[in-house]
Each structure stands twice: as structure tokens, then as C-alpha cells.
PDB file of C-alpha atoms in Angstrom:
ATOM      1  CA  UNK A   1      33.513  55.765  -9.106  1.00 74.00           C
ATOM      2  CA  UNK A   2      36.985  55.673  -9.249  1.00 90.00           C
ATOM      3  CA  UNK A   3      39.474  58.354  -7.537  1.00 96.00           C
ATOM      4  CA  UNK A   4      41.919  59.486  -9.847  1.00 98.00           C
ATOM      5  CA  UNK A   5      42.097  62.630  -7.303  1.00 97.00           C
ATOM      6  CA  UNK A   6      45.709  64.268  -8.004  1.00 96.00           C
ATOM      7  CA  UNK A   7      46.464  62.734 -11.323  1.00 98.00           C
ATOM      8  CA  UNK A   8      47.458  63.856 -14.670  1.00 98.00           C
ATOM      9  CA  UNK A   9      46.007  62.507 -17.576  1.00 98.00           C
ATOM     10  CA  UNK A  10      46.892  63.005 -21.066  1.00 98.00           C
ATOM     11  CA  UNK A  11      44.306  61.899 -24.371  1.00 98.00           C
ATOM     12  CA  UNK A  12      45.581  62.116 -27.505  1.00 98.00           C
ATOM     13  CA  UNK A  13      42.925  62.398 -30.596  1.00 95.00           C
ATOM     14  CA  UNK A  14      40.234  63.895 -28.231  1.00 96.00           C
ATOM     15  CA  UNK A  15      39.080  67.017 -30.701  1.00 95.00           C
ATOM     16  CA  UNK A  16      35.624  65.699 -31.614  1.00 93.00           C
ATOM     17  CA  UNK A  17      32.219  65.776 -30.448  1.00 93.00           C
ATOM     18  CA  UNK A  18      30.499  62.366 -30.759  1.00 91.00           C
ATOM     19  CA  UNK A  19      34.429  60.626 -30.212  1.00 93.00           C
ATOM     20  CA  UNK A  20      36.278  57.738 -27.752  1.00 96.00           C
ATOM     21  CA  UNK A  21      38.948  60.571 -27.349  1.00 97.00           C
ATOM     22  CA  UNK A  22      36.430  63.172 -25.868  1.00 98.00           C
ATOM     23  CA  UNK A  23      34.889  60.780 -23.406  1.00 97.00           C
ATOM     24  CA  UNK A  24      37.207  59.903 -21.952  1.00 98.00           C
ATOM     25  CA  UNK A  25      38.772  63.074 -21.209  1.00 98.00           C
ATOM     26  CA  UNK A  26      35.669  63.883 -19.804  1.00 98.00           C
ATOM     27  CA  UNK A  27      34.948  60.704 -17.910  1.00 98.00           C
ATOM     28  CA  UNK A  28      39.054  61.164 -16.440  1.00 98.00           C
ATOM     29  CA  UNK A  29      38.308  64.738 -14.946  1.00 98.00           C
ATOM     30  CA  UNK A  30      35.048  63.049 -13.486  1.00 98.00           C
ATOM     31  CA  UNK A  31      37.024  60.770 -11.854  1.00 98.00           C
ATOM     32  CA  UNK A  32      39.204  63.857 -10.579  1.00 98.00           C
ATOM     33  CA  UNK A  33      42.069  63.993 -13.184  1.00 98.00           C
ATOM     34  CA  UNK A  34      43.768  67.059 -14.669  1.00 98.00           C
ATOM     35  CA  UNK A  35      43.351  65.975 -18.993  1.00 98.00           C
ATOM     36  CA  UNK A  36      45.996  67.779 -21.602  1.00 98.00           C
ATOM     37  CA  UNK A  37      43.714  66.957 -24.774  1.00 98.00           C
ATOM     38  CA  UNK A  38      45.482  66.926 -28.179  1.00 98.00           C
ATOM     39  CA  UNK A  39      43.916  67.392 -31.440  1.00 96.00           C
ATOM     40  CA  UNK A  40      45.320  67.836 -35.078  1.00 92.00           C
ATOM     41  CA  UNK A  41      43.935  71.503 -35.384  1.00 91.00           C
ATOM     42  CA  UNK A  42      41.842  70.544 -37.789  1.00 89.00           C
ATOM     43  CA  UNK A  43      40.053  73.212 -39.865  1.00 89.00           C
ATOM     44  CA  UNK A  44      36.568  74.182 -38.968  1.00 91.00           C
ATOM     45  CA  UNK A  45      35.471  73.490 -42.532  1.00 90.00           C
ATOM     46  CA  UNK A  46      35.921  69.830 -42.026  1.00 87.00           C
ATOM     47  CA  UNK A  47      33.691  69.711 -39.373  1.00 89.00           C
ATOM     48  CA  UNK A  48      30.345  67.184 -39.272  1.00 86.00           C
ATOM     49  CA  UNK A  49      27.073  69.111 -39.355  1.00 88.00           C
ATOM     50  CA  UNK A  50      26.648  69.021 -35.764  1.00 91.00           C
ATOM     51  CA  UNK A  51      30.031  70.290 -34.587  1.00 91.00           C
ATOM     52  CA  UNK A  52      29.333  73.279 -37.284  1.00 92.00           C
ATOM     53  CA  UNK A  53      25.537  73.984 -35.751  1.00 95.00           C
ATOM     54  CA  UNK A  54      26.623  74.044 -32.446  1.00 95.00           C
ATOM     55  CA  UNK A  55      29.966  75.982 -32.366  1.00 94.00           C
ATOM     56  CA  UNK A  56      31.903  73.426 -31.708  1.00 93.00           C
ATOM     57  CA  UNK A  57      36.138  74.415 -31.248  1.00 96.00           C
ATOM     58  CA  UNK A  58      37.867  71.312 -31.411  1.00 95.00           C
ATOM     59  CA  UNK A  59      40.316  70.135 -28.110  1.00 97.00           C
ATOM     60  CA  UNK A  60      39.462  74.067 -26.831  1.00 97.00           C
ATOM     61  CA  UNK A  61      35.985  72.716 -26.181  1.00 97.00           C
ATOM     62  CA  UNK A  62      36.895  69.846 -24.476  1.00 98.00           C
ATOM     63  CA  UNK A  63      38.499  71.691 -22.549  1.00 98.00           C
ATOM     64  CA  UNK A  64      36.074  73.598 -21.611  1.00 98.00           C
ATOM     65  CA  UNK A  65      33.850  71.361 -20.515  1.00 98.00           C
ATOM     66  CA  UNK A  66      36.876  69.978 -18.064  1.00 98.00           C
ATOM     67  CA  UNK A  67      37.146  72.964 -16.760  1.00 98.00           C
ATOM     68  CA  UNK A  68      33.497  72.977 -16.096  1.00 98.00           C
ATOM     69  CA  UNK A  69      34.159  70.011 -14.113  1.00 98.00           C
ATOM     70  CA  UNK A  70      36.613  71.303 -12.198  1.00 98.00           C
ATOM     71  CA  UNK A  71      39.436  70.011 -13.303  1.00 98.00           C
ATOM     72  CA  UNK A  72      42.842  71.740 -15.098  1.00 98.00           C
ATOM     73  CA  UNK A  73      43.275  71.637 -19.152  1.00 98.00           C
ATOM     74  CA  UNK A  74      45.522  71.789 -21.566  1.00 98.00           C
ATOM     75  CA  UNK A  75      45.439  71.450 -25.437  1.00 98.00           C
ATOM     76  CA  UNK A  76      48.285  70.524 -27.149  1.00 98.00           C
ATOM     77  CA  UNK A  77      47.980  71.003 -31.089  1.00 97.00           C
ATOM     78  CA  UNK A  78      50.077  68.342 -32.698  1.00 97.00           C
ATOM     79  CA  UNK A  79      50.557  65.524 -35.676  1.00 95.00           C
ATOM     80  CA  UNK A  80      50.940  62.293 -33.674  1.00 94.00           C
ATOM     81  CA  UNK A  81      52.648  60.699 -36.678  1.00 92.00           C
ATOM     82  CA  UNK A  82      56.122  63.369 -36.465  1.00 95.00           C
ATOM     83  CA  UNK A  83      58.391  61.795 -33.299  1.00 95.00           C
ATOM     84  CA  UNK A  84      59.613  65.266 -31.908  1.00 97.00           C
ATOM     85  CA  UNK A  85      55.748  66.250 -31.695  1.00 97.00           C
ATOM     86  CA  UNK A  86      54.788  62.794 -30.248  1.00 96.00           C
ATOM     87  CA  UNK A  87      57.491  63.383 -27.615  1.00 97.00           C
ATOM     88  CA  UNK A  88      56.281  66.785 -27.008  1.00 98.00           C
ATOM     89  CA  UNK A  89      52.506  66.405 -25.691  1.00 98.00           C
ATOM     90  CA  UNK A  90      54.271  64.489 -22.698  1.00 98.00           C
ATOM     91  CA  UNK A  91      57.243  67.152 -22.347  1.00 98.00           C
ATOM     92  CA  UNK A  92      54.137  70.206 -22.812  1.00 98.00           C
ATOM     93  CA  UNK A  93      51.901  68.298 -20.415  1.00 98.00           C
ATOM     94  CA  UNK A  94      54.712  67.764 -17.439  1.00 98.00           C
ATOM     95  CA  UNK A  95      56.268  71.568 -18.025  1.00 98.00           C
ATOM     96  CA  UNK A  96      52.817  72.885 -17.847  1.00 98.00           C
ATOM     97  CA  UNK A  97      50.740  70.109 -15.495  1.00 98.00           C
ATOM     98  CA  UNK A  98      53.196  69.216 -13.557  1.00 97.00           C
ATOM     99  CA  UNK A  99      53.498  65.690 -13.654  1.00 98.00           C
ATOM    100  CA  UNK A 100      52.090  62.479 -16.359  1.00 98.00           C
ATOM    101  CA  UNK A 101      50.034  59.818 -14.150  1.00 98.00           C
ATOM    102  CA  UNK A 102      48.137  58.078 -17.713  1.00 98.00           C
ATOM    103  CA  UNK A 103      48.315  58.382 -21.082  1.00 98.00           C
ATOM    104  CA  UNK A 104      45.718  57.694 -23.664  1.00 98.00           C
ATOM    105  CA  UNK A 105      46.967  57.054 -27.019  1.00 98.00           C
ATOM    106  CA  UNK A 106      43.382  57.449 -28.789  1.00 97.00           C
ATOM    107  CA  UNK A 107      44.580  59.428 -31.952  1.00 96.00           C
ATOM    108  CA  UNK A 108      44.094  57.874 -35.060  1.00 93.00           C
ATOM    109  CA  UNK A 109      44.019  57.926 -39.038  1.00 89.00           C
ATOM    110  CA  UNK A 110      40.551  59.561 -39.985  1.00 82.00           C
ATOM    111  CA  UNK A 111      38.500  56.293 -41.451  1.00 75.00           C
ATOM    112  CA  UNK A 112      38.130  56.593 -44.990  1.00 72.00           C
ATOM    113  CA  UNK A 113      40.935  56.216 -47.559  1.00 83.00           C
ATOM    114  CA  UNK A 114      43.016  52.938 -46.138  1.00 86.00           C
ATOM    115  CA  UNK A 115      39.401  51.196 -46.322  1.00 84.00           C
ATOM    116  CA  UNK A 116      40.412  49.500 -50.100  1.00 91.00           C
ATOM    117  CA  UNK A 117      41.881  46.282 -50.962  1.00 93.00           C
ATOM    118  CA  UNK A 118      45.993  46.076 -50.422  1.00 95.00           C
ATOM    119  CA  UNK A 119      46.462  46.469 -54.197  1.00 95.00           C
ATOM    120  CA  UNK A 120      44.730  49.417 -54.478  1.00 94.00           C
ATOM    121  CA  UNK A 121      46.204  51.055 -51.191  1.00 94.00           C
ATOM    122  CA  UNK A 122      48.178  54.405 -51.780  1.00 94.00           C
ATOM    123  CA  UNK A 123      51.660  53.420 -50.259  1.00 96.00           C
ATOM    124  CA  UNK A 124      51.416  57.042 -48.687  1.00 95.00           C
ATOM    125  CA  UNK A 125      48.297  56.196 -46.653  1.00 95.00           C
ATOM    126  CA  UNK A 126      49.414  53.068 -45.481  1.00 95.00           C
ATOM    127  CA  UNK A 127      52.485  55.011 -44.372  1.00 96.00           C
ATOM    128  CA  UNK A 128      50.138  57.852 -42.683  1.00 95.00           C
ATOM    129  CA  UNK A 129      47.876  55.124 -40.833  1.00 95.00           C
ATOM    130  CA  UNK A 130      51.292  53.061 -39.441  1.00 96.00           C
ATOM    131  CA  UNK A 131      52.880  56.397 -38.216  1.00 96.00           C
ATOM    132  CA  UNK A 132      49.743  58.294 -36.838  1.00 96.00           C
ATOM    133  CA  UNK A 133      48.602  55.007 -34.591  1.00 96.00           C
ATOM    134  CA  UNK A 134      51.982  52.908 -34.466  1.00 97.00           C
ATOM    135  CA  UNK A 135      54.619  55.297 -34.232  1.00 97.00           C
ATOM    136  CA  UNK A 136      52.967  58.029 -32.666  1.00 97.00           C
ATOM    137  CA  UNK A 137      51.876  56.047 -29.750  1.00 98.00           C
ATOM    138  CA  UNK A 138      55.045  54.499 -29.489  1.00 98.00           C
ATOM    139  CA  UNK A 139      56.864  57.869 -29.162  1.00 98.00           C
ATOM    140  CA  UNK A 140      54.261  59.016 -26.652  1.00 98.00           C
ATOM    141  CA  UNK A 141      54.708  55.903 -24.877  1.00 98.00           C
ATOM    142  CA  UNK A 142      58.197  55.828 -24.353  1.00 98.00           C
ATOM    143  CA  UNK A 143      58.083  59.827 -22.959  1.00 98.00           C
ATOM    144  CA  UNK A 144      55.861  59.464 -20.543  1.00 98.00           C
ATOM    145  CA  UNK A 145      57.145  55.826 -19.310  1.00 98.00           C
ATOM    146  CA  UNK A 146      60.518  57.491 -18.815  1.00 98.00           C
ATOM    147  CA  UNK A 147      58.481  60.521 -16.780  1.00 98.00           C
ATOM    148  CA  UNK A 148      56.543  58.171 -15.299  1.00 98.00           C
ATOM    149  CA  UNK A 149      59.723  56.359 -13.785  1.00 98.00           C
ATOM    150  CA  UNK A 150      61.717  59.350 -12.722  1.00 98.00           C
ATOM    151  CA  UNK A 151      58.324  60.511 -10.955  1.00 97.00           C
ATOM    152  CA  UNK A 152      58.556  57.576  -9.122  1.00 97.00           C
ATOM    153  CA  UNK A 153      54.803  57.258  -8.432  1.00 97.00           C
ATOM    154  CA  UNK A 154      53.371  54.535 -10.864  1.00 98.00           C
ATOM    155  CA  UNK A 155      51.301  55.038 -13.950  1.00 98.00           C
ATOM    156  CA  UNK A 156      48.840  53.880 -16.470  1.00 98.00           C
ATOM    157  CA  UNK A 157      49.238  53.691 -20.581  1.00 98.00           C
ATOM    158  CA  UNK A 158      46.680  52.529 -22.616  1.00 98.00           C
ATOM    159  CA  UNK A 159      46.344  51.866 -26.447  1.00 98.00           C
ATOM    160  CA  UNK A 160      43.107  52.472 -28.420  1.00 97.00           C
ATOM    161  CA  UNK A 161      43.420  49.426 -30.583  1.00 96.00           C
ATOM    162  CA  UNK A 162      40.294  47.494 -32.618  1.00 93.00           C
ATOM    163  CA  UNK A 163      38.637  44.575 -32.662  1.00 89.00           C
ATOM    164  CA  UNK A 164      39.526  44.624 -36.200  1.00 87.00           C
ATOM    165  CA  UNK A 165      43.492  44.021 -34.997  1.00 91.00           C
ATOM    166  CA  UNK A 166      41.922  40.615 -33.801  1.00 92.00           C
ATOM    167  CA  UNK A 167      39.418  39.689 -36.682  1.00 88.00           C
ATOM    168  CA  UNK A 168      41.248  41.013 -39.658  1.00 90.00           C
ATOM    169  CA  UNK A 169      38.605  41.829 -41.762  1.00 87.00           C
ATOM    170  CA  UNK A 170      39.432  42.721 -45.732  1.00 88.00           C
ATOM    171  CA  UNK A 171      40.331  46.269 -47.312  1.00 89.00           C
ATOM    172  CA  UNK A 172      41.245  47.101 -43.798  1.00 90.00           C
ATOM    173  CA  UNK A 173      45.444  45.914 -44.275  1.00 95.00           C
ATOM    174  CA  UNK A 174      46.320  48.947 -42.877  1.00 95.00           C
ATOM    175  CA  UNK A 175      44.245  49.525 -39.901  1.00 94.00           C
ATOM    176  CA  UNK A 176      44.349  45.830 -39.003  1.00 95.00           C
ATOM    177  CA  UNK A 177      48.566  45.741 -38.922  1.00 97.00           C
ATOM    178  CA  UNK A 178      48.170  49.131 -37.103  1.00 96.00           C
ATOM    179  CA  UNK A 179      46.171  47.712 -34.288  1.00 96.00           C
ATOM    180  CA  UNK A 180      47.554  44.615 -33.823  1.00 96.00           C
ATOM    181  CA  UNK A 181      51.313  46.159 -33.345  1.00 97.00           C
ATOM    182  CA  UNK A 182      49.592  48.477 -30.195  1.00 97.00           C
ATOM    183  CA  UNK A 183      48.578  45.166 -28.758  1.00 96.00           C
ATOM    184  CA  UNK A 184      51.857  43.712 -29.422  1.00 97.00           C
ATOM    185  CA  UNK A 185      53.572  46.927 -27.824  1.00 98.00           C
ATOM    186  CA  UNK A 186      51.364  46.843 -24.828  1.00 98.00           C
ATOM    187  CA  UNK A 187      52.207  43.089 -23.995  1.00 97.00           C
ATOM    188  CA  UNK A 188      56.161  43.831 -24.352  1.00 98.00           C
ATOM    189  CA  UNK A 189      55.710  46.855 -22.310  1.00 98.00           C
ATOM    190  CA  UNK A 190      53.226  45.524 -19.568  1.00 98.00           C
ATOM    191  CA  UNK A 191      56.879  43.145 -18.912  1.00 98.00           C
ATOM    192  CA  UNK A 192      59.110  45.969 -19.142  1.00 98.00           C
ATOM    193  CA  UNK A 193      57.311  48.412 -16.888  1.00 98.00           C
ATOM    194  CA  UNK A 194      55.515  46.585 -14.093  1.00 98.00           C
ATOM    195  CA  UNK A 195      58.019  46.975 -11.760  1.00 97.00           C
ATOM    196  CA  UNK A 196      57.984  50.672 -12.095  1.00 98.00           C
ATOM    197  CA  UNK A 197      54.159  49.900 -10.963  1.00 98.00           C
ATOM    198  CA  UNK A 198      52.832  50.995 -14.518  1.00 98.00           C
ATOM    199  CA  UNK A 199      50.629  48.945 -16.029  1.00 98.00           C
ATOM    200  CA  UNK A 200      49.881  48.811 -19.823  1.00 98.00           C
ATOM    201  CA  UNK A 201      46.457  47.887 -21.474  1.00 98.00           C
ATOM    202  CA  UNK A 202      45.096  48.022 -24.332  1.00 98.00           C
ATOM    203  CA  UNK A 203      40.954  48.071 -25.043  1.00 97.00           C
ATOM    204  CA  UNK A 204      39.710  47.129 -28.298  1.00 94.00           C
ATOM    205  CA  UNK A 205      36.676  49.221 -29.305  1.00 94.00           C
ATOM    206  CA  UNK A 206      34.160  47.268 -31.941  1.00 89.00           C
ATOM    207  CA  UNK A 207      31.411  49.257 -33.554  1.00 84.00           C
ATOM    208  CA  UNK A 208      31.181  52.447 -31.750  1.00 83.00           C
ATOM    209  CA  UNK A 209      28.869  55.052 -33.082  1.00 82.00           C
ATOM    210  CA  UNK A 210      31.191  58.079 -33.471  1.00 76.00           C
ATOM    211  CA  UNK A 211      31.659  60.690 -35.997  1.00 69.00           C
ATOM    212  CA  UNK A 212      34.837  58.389 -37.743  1.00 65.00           C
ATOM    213  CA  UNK A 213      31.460  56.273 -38.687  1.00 62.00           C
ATOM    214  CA  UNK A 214      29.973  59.219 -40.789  1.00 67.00           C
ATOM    215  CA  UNK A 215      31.630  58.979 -43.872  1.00 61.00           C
ATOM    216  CA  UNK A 216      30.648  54.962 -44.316  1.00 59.00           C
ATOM    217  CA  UNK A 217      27.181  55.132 -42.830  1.00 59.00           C
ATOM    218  CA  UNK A 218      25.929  57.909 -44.372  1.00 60.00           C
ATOM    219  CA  UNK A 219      28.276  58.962 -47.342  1.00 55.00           C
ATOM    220  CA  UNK A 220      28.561  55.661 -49.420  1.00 59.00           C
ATOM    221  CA  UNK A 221      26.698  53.981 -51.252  1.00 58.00           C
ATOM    222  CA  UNK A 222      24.351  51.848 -49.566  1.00 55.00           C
ATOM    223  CA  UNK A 223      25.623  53.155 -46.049  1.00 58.00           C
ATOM    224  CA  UNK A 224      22.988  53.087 -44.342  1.00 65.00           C
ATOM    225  CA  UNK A 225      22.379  49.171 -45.180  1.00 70.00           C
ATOM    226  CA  UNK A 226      26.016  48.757 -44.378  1.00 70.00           C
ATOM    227  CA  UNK A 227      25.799  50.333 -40.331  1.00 66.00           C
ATOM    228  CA  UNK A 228      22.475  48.375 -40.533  1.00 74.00           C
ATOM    229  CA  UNK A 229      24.191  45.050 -41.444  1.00 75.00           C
ATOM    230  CA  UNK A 230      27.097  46.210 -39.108  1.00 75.00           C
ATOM    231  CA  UNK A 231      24.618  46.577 -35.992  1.00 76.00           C
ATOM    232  CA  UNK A 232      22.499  43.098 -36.923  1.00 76.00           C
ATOM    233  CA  UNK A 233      26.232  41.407 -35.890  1.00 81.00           C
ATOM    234  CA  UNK A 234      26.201  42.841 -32.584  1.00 84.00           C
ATOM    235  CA  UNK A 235      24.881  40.379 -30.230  1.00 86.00           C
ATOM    236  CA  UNK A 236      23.583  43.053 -27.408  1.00 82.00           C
ATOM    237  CA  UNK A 237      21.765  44.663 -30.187  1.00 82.00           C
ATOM    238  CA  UNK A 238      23.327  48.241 -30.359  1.00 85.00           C
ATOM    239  CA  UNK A 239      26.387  50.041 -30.982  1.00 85.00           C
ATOM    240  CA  UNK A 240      28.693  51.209 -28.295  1.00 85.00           C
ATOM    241  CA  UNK A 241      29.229  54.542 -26.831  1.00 90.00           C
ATOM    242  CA  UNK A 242      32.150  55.680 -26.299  1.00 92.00           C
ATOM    243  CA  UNK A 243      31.235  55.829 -22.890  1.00 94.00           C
ATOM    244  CA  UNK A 244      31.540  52.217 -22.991  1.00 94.00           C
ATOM    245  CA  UNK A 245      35.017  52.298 -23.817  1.00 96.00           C
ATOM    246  CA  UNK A 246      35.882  55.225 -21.310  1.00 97.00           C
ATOM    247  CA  UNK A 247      34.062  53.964 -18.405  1.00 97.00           C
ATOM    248  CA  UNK A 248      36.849  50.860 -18.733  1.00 97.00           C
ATOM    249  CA  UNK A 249      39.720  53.150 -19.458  1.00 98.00           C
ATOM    250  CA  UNK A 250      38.928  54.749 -16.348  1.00 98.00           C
ATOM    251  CA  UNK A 251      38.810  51.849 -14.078  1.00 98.00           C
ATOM    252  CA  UNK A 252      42.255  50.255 -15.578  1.00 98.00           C
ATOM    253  CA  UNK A 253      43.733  53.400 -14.682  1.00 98.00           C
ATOM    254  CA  UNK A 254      42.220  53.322 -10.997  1.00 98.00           C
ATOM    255  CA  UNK A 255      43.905  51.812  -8.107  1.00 97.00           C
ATOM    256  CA  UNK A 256      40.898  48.887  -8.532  1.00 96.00           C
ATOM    257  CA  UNK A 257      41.759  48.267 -12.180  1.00 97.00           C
ATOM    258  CA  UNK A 258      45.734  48.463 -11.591  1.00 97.00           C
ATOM    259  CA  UNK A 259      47.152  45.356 -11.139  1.00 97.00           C
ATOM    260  CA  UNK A 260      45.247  44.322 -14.694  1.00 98.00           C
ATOM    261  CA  UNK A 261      48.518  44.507 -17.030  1.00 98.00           C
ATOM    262  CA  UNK A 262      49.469  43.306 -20.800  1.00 98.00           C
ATOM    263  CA  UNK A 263      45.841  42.826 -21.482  1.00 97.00           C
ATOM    264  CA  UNK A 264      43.772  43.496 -25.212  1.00 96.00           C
ATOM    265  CA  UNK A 265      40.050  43.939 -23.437  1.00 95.00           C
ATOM    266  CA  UNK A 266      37.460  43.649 -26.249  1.00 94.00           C
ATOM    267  CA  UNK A 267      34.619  46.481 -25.981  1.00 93.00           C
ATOM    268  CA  UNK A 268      32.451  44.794 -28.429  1.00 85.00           C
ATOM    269  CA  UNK A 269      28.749  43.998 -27.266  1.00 88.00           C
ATOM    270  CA  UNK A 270      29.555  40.559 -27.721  1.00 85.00           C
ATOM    271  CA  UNK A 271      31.190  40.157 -30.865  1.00 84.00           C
ATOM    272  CA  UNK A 272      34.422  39.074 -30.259  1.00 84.00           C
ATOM    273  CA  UNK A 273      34.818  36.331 -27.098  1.00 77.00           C
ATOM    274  CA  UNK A 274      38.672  35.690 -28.138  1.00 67.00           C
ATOM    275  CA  UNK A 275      41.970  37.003 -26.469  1.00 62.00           C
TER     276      UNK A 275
END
């Protein structure tokens, strides 16, 4: 396993149970990281069945369970999508951590509304998915690359994009300009930063059975034949975990996985074998 011994981490959009954001928090204290853990404070009421059954808090959780591990926590309540609150999960984390070694941006528009053709799409949510994933990452970014520099020590960033930044599918306009711009920003930054000894990646998730998958696969009509149809196109036959997608997050953030920079790593089972 890797050593990440000594390191702060933070991992934005890591609130909820069955979620990318959560595991790799978790897998990042595993590996011996301190994890801040933001979340949007989003009411109880809103919560999946499961989250509701079992108690479930949100980032407090999550933070928990690093604690468990043995590891420091923070959660940061904030709206990724407003700059000074971007800015501030880095600022919170290095006031009250000590230090930013990796940053995470996971957060991201909840799935739902921005799934419609462009002519239908409220101007508002197209706004909401741009600034959430786009902006907000790009404020984070830029605060802890500037911490990471004066600290002198190296660093990792990493964007949660899509495959769907690469495929482009229909009714997703939004999501699909959102994703590709974090691979765009990670390939400009990779050049930017590597002589600080930061290196930027980005890992493109495909069909990942989380709780952002709820409302489609079980609230639509015909859901269920959609995830079905949706798992048939995997070619290893499942859907990912998003320990699949931590496991790598871990490793590019490693001393192993460091001098891997300015890449967009597919996470796909198989479906996409394109850059």
C-alpha cells in the first residue's frame, strides 16, 4: 500500500455514503493521510433510504470513521461553486491541519436536472453545474497550488472528471463541457506546476454505482432497464466501486504514482480505450 504517512489531504464532495468522495477519504487515511472532508450541509431530509436507516451525518461521519482509522479530520461545510468558499477549504484545512499535501476536487452537481436536451436546459443549471465542478475546482486548485509552493514540499491535485467529458453523450451538454474543461485544466497545470514537484491528474470515473445513480436507476421511468442497459456496455461485466476510482487516486498521489502528470486515466471497466 502506499505511504502517504505525514500528509494532508483534502476531498471535496465526500458527504455521502455509497460515494467516490467518501472512499477516498477513507482509502487516503488508510494510506496514513490526515482528510479535511467537505460537504454542502445538505439537509437530512434529502437523504437516500439508507443514509436515513442508518443514522448517517453527512462529512461528520466520514469523519468519524477517519478518526477510527487513526487519522486527523476536519469538515469544512461549503458551496464549491462561490470563489471565497472554494478558496477557503484550503485556507480552513492549512490554519487548522497544518499544511495541504493533495487535493481532491470530487464535488459535483447532484445528477438529475442538467440530464435534458440543450434546448430544454434551464440557463441557471447549466450555470450551477459549470461553477460547482469548473470553477470551484479551479479556485481550490489555485489555493492549494500556491500553499503547496510556499510549503516547498511537492503535492498532488486531482480532478474527478467523466468518461462522459470524452464520449459526449446527448442531454448531458452540461456535464460533458464541465468535465472536459477539468481535463483541460489539469493538462495546463501538470506544465505549470511540475517543477514545484506537483503533479496534476485527472481520473475519469464511468458507471460507478453510487447514490448520484439513484434518481435514474430507480426513480424514472424504465430505470431499472436503463442501469440494466447501462451495465450490458461494460465490458468487465459490472459497475465500478468507488473503490476503484480511490484505490488509483491513492497511488497517483504516492511517491510510486508521482511522476504520472497531465494525464485523464479512464476508470471504466473497459469502456473507453481512448486518451
Amino acid at each position: 500500500m502506499p505511504d502517504l504517512s505525514g500528509k494532508v489531504a483534502i476531498v471535496t464532495g465526500a458527504g455521502r455514503y455509497r460515494g467516490i468522495g467518501r472512499d477516498t477519504a477513507l482509502a487516503l487515511a488508510q494510506a496514513g493521510a490526515d482528510v479535511a472532508v467537505t460537504g454542502t450541509g445538505r439537509s437530512p431530509d434529502t437523504f437516500p433510504d439508507d443514509e436515513k436507516a442508518m443514522g448517517w451525518r453527512d462529512i461528520e461521519s466520514v469523519a468519524d470513521e477517519i478518526r477510527a482509522i487513526g487519522r486527523r479530520a476536519l469538515t469544512i461545510v461549503a458551496d464549491l461553486g462561490d470563489p471565497s468558499q472554494a478558496r477557503g477549504i484550503v485556507e480552513k484545512t492549512v490554519a487548522e491541519l497544518g499544511s495541504v499535501d493533495i487535493l481532491v476536487n470530487n464535488a459535483a452537481f447532484a445528477m438529475a436536472e442538467d440530464r435534458v436536451p440543450v434546448v430544454e436546459l434551464d440557463d441557471t443549471i447549466w450555470h450551477r453545474v459549470l461553477d460547482i465542478k469548473v470553477h470551484g475546482s479551479y479556485y481550490a486548485s489555485k489555493t492549494a497550488a500556491q500553499a503547496m509552493i510556499r510549503q516547498g514540499n511537492g503535492g498532488s491535485i486531482i480532478m474527478v472528471s467523466s468518461i462522459a467529458g470524452k464520449i459526449q453523450p446527448r442531454n448531458f451538454a452540461a456535464y460533458v463541457v464541465a468535465n472536459m474543461s477539468l481535463q483541460g485544466l489539469t493538462g495546463s497545470l501538470s506544465k505549470e506546476l511540475g517543477h514545484y514537484n506537483i503533479n496534476v491528474n485527472t481520473v475519469c470515473p464511468g458507471v460507478i454505482d453510487t447514490s448520484r445513480w439513484d434518481n435514474k436507476r430507480d426513480n424514472t421511468p424504465g430505470g431499472r432497464e436503463d442501469w440494466e442497459r447501462l451495465e450490458s456496455n461494460i465490458p468487465m461485466g459490472r459497475p465500478g466501486t468507488g473503490t476503484d476510482v480511490a484505490s488509483t487516486i491513492v497511488f497517483l498521489c504516492s511517491e510510486e504514482g508521482h511522476w504520472i502528470s497531465g494525464q485523464s486515466i479512464n476508470i471504466d471497466g473497459g469502456q473507453v480505450s481512448s486518451h
